[in-house]
Short mmCIF file of C-alpha atoms and ligand atoms in Angstrom, two decimals:
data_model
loop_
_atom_site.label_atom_id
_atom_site.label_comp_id
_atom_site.label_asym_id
_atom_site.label_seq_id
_atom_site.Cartn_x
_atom_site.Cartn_y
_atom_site.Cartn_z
CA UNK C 16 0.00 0.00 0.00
CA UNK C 17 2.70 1.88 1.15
CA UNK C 18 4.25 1.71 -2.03
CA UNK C 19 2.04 2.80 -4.39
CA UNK C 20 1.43 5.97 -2.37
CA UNK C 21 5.36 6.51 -2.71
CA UNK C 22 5.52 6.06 -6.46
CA UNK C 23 2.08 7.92 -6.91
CA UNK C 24 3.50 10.99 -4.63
CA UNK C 25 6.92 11.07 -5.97
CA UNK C 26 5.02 11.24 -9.72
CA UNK C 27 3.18 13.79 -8.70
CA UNK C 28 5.68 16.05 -7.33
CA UNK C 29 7.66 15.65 -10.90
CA UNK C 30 4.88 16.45 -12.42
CA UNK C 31 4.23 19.78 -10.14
CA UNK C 32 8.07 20.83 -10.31
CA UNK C 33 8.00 20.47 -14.60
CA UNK C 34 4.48 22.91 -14.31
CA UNK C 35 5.97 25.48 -12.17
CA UNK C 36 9.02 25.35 -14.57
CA UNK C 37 6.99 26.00 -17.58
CA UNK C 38 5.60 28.78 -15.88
CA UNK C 39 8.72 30.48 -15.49
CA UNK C 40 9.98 29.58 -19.47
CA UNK C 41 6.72 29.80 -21.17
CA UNK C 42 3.81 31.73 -22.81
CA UNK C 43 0.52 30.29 -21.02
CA UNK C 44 -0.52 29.16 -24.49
CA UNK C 45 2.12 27.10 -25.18
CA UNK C 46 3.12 25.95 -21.10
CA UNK C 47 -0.92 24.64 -21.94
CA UNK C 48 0.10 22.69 -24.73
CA UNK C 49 3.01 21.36 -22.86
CA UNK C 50 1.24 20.03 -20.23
CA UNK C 51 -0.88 18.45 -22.68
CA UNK C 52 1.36 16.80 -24.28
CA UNK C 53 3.30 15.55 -20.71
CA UNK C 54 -0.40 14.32 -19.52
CA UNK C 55 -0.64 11.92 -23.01
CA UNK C 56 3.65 10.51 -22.70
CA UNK C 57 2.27 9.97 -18.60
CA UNK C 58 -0.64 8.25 -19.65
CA UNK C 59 0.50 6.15 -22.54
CA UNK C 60 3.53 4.75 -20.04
CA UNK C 61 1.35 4.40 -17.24
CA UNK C 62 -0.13 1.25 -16.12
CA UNK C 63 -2.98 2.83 -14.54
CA UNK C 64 -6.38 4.68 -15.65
CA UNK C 65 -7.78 7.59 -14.13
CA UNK C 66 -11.06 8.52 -13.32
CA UNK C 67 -12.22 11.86 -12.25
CA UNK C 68 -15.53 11.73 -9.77
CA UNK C 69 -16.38 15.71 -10.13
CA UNK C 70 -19.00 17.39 -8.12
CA UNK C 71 -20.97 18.69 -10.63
CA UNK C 72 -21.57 17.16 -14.27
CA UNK C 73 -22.41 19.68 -16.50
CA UNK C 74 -25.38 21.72 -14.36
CA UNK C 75 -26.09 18.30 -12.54
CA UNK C 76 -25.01 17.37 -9.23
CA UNK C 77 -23.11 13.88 -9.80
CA UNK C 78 -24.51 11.76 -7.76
CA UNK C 79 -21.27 9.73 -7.27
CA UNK C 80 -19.42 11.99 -6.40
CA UNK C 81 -21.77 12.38 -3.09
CA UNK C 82 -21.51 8.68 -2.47
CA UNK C 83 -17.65 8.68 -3.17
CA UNK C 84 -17.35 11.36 -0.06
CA UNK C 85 -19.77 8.96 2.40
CA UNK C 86 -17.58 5.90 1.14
CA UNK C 87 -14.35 7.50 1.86
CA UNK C 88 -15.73 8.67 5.58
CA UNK C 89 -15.89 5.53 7.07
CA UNK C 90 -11.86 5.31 6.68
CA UNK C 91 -10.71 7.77 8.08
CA UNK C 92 -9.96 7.68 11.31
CA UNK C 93 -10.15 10.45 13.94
CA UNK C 94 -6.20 10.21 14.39
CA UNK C 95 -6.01 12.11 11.35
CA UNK C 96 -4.17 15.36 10.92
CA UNK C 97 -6.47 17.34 8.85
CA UNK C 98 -9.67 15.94 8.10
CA UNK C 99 -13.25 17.96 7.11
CA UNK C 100 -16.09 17.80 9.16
CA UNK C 101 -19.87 17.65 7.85
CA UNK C 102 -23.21 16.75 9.50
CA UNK C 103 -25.95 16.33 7.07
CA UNK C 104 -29.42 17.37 6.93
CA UNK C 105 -31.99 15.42 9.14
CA UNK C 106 -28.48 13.58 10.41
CA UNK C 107 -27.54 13.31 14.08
CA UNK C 108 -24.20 11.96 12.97
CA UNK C 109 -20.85 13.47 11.88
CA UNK C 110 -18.85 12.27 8.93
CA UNK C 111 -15.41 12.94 8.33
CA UNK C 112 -13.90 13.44 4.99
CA UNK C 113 -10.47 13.86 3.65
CA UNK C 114 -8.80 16.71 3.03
CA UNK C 115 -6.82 17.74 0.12
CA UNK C 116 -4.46 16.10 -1.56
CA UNK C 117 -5.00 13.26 0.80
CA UNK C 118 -5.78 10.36 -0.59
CA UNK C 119 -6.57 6.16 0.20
CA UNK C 120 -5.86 2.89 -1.55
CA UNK C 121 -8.89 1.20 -0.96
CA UNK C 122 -9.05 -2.86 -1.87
CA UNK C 123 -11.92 -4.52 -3.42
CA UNK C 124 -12.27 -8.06 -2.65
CA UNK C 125 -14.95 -8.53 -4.76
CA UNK C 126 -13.28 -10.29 -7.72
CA UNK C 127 -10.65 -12.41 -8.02
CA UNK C 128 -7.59 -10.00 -8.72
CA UNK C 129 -7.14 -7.88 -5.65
CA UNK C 130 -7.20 -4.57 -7.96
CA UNK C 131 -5.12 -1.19 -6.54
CA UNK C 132 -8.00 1.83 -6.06
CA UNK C 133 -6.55 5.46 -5.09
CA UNK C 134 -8.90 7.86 -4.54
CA UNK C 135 -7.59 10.81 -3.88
CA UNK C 136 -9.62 14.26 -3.63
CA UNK C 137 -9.10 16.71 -6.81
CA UNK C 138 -7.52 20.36 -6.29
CA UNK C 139 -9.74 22.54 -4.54
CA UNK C 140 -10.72 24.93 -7.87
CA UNK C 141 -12.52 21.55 -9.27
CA UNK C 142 -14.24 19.43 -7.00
CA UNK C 143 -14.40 16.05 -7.16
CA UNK C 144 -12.01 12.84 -6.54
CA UNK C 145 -9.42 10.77 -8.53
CA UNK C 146 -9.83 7.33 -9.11
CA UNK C 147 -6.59 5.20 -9.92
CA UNK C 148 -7.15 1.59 -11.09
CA UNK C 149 -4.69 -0.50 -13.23
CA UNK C 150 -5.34 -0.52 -16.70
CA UNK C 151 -5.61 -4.32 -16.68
CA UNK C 152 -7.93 -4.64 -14.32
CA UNK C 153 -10.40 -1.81 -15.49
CA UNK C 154 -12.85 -3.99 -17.17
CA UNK C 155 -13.27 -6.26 -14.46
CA UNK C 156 -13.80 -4.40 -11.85
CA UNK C 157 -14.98 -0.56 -12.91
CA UNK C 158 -18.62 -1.01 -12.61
CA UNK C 159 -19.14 -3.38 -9.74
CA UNK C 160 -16.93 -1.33 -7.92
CA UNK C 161 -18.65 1.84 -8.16
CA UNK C 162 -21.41 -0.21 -7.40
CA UNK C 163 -20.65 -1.46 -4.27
CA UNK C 164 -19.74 2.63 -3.32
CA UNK C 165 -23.36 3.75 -4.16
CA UNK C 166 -24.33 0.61 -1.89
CA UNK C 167 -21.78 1.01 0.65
CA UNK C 168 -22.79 5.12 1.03
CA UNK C 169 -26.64 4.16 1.18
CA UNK C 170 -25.99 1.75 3.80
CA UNK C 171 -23.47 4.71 5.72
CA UNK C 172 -26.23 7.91 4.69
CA UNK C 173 -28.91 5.35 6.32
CA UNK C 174 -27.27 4.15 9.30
CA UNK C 175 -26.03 8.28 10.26
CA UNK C 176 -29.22 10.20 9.29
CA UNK C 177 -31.90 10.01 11.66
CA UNK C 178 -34.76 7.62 10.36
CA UNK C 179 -37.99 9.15 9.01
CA UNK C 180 -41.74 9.26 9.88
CA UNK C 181 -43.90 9.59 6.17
CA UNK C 182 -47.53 10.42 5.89
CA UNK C 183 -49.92 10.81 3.19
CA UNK C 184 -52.33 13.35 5.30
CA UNK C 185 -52.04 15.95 3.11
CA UNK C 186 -54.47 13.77 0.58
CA UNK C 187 -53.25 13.39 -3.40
CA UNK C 188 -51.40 16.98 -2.91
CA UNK C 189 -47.98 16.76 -3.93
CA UNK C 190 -45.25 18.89 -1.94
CA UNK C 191 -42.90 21.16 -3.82
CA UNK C 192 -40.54 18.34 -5.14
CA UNK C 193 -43.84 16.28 -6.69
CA UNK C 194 -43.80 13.82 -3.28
CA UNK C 195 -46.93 12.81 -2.14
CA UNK C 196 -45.32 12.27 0.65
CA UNK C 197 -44.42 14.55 3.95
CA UNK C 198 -41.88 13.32 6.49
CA UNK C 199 -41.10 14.11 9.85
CA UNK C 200 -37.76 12.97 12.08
CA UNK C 201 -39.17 8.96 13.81
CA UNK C 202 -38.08 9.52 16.97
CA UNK C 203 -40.06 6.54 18.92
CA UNK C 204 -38.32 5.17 21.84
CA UNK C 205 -40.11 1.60 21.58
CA UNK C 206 -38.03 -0.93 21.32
CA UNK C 207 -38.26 -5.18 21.45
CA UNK C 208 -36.55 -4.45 25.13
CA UNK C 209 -39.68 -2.24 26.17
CA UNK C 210 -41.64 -4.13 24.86
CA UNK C 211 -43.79 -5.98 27.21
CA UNK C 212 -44.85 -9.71 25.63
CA UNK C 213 -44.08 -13.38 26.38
CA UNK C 214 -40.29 -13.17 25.69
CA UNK C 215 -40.43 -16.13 23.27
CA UNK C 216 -42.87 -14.80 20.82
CA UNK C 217 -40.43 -11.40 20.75
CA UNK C 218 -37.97 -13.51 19.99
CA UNK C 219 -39.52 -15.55 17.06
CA UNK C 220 -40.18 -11.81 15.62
CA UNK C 221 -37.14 -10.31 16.32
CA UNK C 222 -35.84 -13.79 14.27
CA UNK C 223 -37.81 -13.20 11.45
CA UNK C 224 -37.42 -9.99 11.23
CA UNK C 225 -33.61 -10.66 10.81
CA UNK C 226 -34.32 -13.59 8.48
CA UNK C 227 -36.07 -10.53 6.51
CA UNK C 228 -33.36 -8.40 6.04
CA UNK C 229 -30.82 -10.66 5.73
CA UNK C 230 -32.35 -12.55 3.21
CA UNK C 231 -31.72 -10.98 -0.32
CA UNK C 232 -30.18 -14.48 -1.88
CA UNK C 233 -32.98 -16.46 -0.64
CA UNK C 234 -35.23 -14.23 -2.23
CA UNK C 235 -33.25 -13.89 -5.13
CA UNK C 236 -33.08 -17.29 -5.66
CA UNK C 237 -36.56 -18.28 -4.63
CA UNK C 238 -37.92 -15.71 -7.32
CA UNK C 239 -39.72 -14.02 -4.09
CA UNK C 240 -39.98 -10.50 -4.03
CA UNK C 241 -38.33 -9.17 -1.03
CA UNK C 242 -40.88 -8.43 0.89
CA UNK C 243 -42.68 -9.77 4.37
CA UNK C 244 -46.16 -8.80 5.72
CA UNK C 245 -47.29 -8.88 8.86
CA UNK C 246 -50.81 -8.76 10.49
CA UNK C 247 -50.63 -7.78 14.16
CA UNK C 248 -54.52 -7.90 15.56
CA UNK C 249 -55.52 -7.45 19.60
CA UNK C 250 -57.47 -4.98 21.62
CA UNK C 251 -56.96 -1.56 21.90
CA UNK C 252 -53.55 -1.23 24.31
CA UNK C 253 -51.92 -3.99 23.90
CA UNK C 254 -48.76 -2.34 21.89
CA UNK C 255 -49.20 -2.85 18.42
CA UNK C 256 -48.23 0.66 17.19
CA UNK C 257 -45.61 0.36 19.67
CA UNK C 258 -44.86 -3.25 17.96
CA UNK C 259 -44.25 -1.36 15.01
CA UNK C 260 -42.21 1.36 16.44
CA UNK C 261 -40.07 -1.52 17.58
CA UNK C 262 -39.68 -3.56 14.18
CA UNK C 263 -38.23 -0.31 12.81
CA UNK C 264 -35.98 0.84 15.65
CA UNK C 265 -34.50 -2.86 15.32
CA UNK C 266 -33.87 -2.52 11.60
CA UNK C 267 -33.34 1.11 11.69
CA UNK C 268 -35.86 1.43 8.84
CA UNK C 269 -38.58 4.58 7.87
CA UNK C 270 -41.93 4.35 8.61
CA UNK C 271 -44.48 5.25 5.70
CA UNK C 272 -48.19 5.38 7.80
CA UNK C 273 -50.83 5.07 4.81
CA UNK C 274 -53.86 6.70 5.68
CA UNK C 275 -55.96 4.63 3.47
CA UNK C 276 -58.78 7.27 3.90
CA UNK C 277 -56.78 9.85 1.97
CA UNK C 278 -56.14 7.89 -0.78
CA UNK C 279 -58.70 8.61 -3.62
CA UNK C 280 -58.63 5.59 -6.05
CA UNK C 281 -56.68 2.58 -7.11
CA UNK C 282 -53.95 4.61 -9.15
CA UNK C 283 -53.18 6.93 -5.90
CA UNK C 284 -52.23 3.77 -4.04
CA UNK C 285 -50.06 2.61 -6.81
CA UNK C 286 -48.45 5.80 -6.86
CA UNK C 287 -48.15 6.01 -3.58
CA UNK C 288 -46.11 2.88 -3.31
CA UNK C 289 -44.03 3.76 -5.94
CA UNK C 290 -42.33 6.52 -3.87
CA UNK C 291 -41.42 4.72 -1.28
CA UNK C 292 -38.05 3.56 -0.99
CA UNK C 293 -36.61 0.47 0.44
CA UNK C 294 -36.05 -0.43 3.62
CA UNK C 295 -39.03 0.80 5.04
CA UNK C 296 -42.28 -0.38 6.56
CA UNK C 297 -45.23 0.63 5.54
CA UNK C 298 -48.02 0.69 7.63
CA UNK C 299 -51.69 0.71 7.55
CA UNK C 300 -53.40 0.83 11.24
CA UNK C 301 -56.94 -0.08 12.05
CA UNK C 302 -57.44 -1.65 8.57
CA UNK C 303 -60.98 -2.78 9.01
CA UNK C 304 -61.94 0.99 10.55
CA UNK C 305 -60.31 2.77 7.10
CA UNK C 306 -61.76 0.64 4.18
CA UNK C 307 -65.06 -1.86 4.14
CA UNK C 308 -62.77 -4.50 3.27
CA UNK C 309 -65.09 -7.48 3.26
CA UNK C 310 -66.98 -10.04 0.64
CA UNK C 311 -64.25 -10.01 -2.18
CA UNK C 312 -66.59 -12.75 -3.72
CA UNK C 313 -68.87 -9.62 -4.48
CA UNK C 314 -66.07 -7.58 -5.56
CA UNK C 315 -65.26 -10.26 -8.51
CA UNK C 316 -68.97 -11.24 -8.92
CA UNK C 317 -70.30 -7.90 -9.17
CA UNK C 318 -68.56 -4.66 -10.67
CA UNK C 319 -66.33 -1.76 -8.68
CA UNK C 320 -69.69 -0.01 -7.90
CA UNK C 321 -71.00 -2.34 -5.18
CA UNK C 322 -70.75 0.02 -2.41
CA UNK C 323 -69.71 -3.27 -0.04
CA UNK C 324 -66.46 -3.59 -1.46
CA UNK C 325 -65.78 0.45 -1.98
CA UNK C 326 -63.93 2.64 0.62
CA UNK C 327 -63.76 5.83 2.11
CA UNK C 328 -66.97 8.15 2.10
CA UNK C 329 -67.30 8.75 -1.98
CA UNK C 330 -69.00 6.27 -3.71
CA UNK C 331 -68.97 7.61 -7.24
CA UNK C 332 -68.99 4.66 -9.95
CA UNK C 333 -66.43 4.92 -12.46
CA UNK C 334 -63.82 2.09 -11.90
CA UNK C 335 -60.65 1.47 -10.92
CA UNK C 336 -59.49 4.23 -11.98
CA UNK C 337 -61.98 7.03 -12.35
CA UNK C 338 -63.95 6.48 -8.79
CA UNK C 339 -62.85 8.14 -6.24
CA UNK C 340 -62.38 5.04 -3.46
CA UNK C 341 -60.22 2.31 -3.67
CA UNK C 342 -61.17 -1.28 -3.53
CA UNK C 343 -59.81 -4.42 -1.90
CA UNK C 344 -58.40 -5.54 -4.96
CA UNK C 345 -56.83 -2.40 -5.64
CA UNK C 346 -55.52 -3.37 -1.63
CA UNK C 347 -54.78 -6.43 -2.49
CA UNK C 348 -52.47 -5.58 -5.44
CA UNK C 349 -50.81 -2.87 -3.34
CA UNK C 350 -49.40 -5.69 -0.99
CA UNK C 351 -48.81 -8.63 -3.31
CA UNK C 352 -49.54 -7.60 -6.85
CA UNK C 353 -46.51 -6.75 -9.37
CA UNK C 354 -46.21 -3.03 -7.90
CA UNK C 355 -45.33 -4.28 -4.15
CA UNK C 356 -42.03 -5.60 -6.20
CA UNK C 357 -40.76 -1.89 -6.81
CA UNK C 358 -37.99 -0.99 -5.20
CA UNK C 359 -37.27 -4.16 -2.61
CA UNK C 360 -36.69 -4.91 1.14
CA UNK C 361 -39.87 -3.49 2.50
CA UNK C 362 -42.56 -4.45 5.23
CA UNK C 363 -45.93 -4.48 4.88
CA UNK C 364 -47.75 -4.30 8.63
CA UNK C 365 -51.84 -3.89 9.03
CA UNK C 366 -53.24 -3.53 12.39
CA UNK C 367 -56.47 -4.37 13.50
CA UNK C 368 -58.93 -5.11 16.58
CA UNK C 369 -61.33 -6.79 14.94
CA UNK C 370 -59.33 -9.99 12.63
CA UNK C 371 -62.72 -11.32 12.25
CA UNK C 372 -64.20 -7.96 10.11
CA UNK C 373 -60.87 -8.84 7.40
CA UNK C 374 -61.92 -10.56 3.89
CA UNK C 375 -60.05 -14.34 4.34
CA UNK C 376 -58.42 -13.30 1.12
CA UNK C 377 -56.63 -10.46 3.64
CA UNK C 378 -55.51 -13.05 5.53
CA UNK C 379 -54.44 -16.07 3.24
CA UNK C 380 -50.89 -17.49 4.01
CA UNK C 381 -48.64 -15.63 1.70
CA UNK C 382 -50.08 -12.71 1.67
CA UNK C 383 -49.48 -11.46 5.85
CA UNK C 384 -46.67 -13.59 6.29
CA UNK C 385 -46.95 -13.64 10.08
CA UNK C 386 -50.25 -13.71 12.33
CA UNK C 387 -49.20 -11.60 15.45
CA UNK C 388 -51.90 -11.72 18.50
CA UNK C 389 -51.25 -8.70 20.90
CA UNK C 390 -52.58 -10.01 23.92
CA UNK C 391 -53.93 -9.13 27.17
CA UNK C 392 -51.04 -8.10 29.47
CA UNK C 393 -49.31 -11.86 31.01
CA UNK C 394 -47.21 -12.34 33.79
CA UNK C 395 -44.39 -12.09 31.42
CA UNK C 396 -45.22 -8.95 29.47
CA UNK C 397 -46.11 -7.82 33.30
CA UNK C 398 -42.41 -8.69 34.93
CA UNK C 399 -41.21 -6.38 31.73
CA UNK C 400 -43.25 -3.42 32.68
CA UNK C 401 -42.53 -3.39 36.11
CA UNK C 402 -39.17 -3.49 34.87
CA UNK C 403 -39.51 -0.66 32.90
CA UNK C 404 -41.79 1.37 35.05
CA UNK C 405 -40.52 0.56 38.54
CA UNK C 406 -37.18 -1.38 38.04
CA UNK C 407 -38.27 -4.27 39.60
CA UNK C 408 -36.03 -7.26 38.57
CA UNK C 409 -38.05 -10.27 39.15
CA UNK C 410 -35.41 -11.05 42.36
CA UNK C 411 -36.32 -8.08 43.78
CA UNK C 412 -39.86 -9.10 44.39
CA UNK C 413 -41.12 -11.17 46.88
CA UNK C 414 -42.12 -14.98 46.12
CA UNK C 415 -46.01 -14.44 47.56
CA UNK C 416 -46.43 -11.11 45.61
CA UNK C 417 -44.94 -13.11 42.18
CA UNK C 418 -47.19 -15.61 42.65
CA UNK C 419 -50.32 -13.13 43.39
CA UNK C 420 -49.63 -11.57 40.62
CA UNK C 421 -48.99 -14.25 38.07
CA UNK C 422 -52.48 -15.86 39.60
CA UNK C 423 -54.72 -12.57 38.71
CA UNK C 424 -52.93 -11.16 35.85
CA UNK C 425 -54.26 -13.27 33.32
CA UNK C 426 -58.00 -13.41 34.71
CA UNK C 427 -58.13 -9.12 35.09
CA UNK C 428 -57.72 -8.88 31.33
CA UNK C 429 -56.03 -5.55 31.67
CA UNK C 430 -54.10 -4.58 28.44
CA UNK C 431 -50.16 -3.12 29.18
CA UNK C 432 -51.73 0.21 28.32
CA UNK C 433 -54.06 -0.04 31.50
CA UNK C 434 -51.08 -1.91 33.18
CA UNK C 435 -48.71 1.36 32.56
CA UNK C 436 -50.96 4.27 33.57
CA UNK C 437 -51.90 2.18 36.83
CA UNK C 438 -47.68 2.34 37.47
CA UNK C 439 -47.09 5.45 36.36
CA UNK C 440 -49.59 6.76 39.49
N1 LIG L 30 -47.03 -4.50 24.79
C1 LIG L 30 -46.72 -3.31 25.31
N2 LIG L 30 -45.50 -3.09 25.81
C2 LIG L 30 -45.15 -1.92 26.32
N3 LIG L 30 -45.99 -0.86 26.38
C3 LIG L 30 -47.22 -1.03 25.90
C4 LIG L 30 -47.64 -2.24 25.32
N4 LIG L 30 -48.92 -2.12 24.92
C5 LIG L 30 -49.27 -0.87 25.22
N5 LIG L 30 -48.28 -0.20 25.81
C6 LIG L 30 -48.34 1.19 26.31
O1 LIG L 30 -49.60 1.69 25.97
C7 LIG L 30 -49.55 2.76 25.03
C8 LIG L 30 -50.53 2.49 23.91
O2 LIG L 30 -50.12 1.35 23.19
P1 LIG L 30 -50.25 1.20 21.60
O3 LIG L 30 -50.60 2.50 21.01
O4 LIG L 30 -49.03 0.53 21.11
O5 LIG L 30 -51.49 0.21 21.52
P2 LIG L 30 -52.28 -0.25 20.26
O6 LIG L 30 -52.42 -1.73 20.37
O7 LIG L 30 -51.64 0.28 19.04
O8 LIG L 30 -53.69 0.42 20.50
P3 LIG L 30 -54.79 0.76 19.37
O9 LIG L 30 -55.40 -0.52 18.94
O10 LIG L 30 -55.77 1.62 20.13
O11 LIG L 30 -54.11 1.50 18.28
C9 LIG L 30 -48.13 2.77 24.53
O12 LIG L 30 -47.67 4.08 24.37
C10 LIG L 30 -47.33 2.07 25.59
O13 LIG L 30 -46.88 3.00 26.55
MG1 LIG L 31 -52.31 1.66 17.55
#
């Protein structure tokens, strides 16, 4: 590594001694051509390629270029001597960035050959960054490489900027940058520790959930699109928003909340889902309050305009597209249909109190992965609230009182909600 930097920086300073000798000798004309010609004998001897990453392409902002500064953050260590400092918008994180002239030799294990990278920021009059790779291996590795950058810099931009909260509640209106969707910093402190259910069914979430995001090959290679649903149904209390709060604090993802009662027709929805990116969960709570989402048998039987399987208060005929509701297929093909496959990882999660209002083709296997019952508070979701309320490890409680408890808890039916504001008195 070491070497290359030598050779590189001792080429380099040749190359800046022979310009500020032609400055002294020549005409700026002609000290141009020179350099021009120097620049073709250096490349045609070199063994390397150069590419320059510049800020802006043409009036564009180059969107590499962005991802090339993220990449090259997580290198460089704090024990620097100079480094830049930035903190990005809607980020509680700082990023650190190399000054210039610096510059890194980066390794990309990717392919077989171990290829030589040198980035290496450009002088400060045109922004942008250097990158070296050996002419024999430019083929090979160019494009995956500046693949696995754009990845590499999502991943970083995701894990430092704080995670987002997205509603539709403005209706179809689009904001000032044609997204119909508004966002606000997700700042829920829920998480699968707070959470207050039987420890083993946490668990088997918390698993999945980490089968789900770790799973691209398996879905790649099962021809699945990468996507899980979840149904989480229970009286009102019993932590399913906060369930949801959870799942995205554990895989640090956003949270798009689809009012389904602000969505006009069919082609909204579509829409909808189309800007949403991925990683995310998207959410629609109290399903069976938002849409009259039974008797799909009518909904294929009859036409669009049976008011039983129409939604919201309109209930204008005119079709999928020209009504101004949305129907359960139009549902239906939001979660599973060939437009849930655009854009990938993402969660689908519907809440409800009242499973037994859903259509059964809601609820076929497939289509909500995962059946979640939010229960009545137990003596295990209990121990975890007194826990968090109180601080009570279970040691710290006497045996008689443990054993009170565990025999009324389950006959009070009192959700965690009732449980909380009785122990925050
Ligand atoms: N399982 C739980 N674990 C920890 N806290 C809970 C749990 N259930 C409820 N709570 C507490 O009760 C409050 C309300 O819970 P939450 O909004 O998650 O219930 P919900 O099931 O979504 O209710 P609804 O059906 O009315 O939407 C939460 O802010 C939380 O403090
Ligand atoms: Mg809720």
């Amino acid at each position: 590594m070491r070497e290359y930097w030598n050779s590189f920086a001792s080429l380099l300073g040749v190359l800046a001694f022979c310009q500020s000798l032609l400055q002294l000798i020549f005409p700026p004309q002609l000290r141009f051509l020179c350099l021009k010609f120097f620049n073709r004998i250096f490349h045609l001897f070199s063994s390397y390629c150069y590419f320059d990453i510049t800020e802006i392409d043409g009036v564009n902002t180059n969107e590499l270029y962005n991802a090339v500064q993220l990449y090259l953050s997580s290198f460089v260590s704090i024990n620097g001597s100079r480094l830049s400092l930035t903190r990005a918008l809607n980020s509680s994180a700082i990023t650190f960035g190399l000054s210039n002239n610096d510059c890194i030799v980066d390794t990309f294990s990717g392919v077989t050959a171990i290829p030589d990278l040198f980035l290496r920021p450009l002088p400060e009059e045109k922004r942008g960054f250097t990158l070296r790779i050996k002419k024999k291996n430019k083929s090979l590795i160019l494009d995956s490489y500046l693949d696995y950058i754009m990845e590499r810099s999502n991943e970083i931009r995701r894990k430092n900027q704080d995670r987002l909260l997205y509603t539709n509640s403005r209706g179809g209106s689009l904001d000032s940058r044609g997204h119909p969707w508004e966002s606000v910093p997700f700042k829920h402190p829920s998480t699968f520790d707070t959470l207050a259910m039987h420890p083993q069914k946490k668990q088997e979430i918390m698993d999945d959930l980490e089968d789900f995001a770790n799973g691209q090959s398996f879905y790649q290679k099962t021809g699945r699109a990468w996507k899980r649903g979840y149904l989480l149904y229970g009286p009102p209390g019993t932590g399913k928003s906060s369930m949801i709060a959870a799942m995205a604090n554990y895989l640090s993802y956003d949270i798009y909340d689809l009012e389904l009662t602000e969505v006009h027709n069919n082609s909204e929805l579509r829409k909808l889902l189309m800007k949403t990116s991925s990683k995310s969960i998207i959410v629609i709570e109290d399903i069976d309050c938002s849409v009259n989402l039974t008797n799909r048998k009518k909904n294929n039987k009859r036409n669009y305009c049976d008011p039983e399987v129409r939604c919201g208060s309109g209930s204008a005929c005119g079709g999928e597209d020209g009504g101004n509701s949305i129907t359960l297929s139009g549902l239906l093909n939001f979660t599973d249909g060939l437009w849930s496959c655009c854009g990938s990882e993402r969660i689908f999660v519907f809440t409800t109190n009242h499973i037994e209002k859903l259509d059964p083709a809601l609820l076929r296997s497939g289509r909500m992965d995962m059946h979640i019952y939010m229960s009545y508070c137990s003596y295990h979701a209990l121990k975890i609230l007194l826990k968090n309320y109180l601080g009570y490890e279970e040691s710290d409680l006497d045996y008689h009182v443990l054993k009170e408890l565990s025999d009324v808890v389950d006959k009070a039916e009192m959700t965690p909600a009732d449980i909380s504001e009785v122990l925050i008195c």
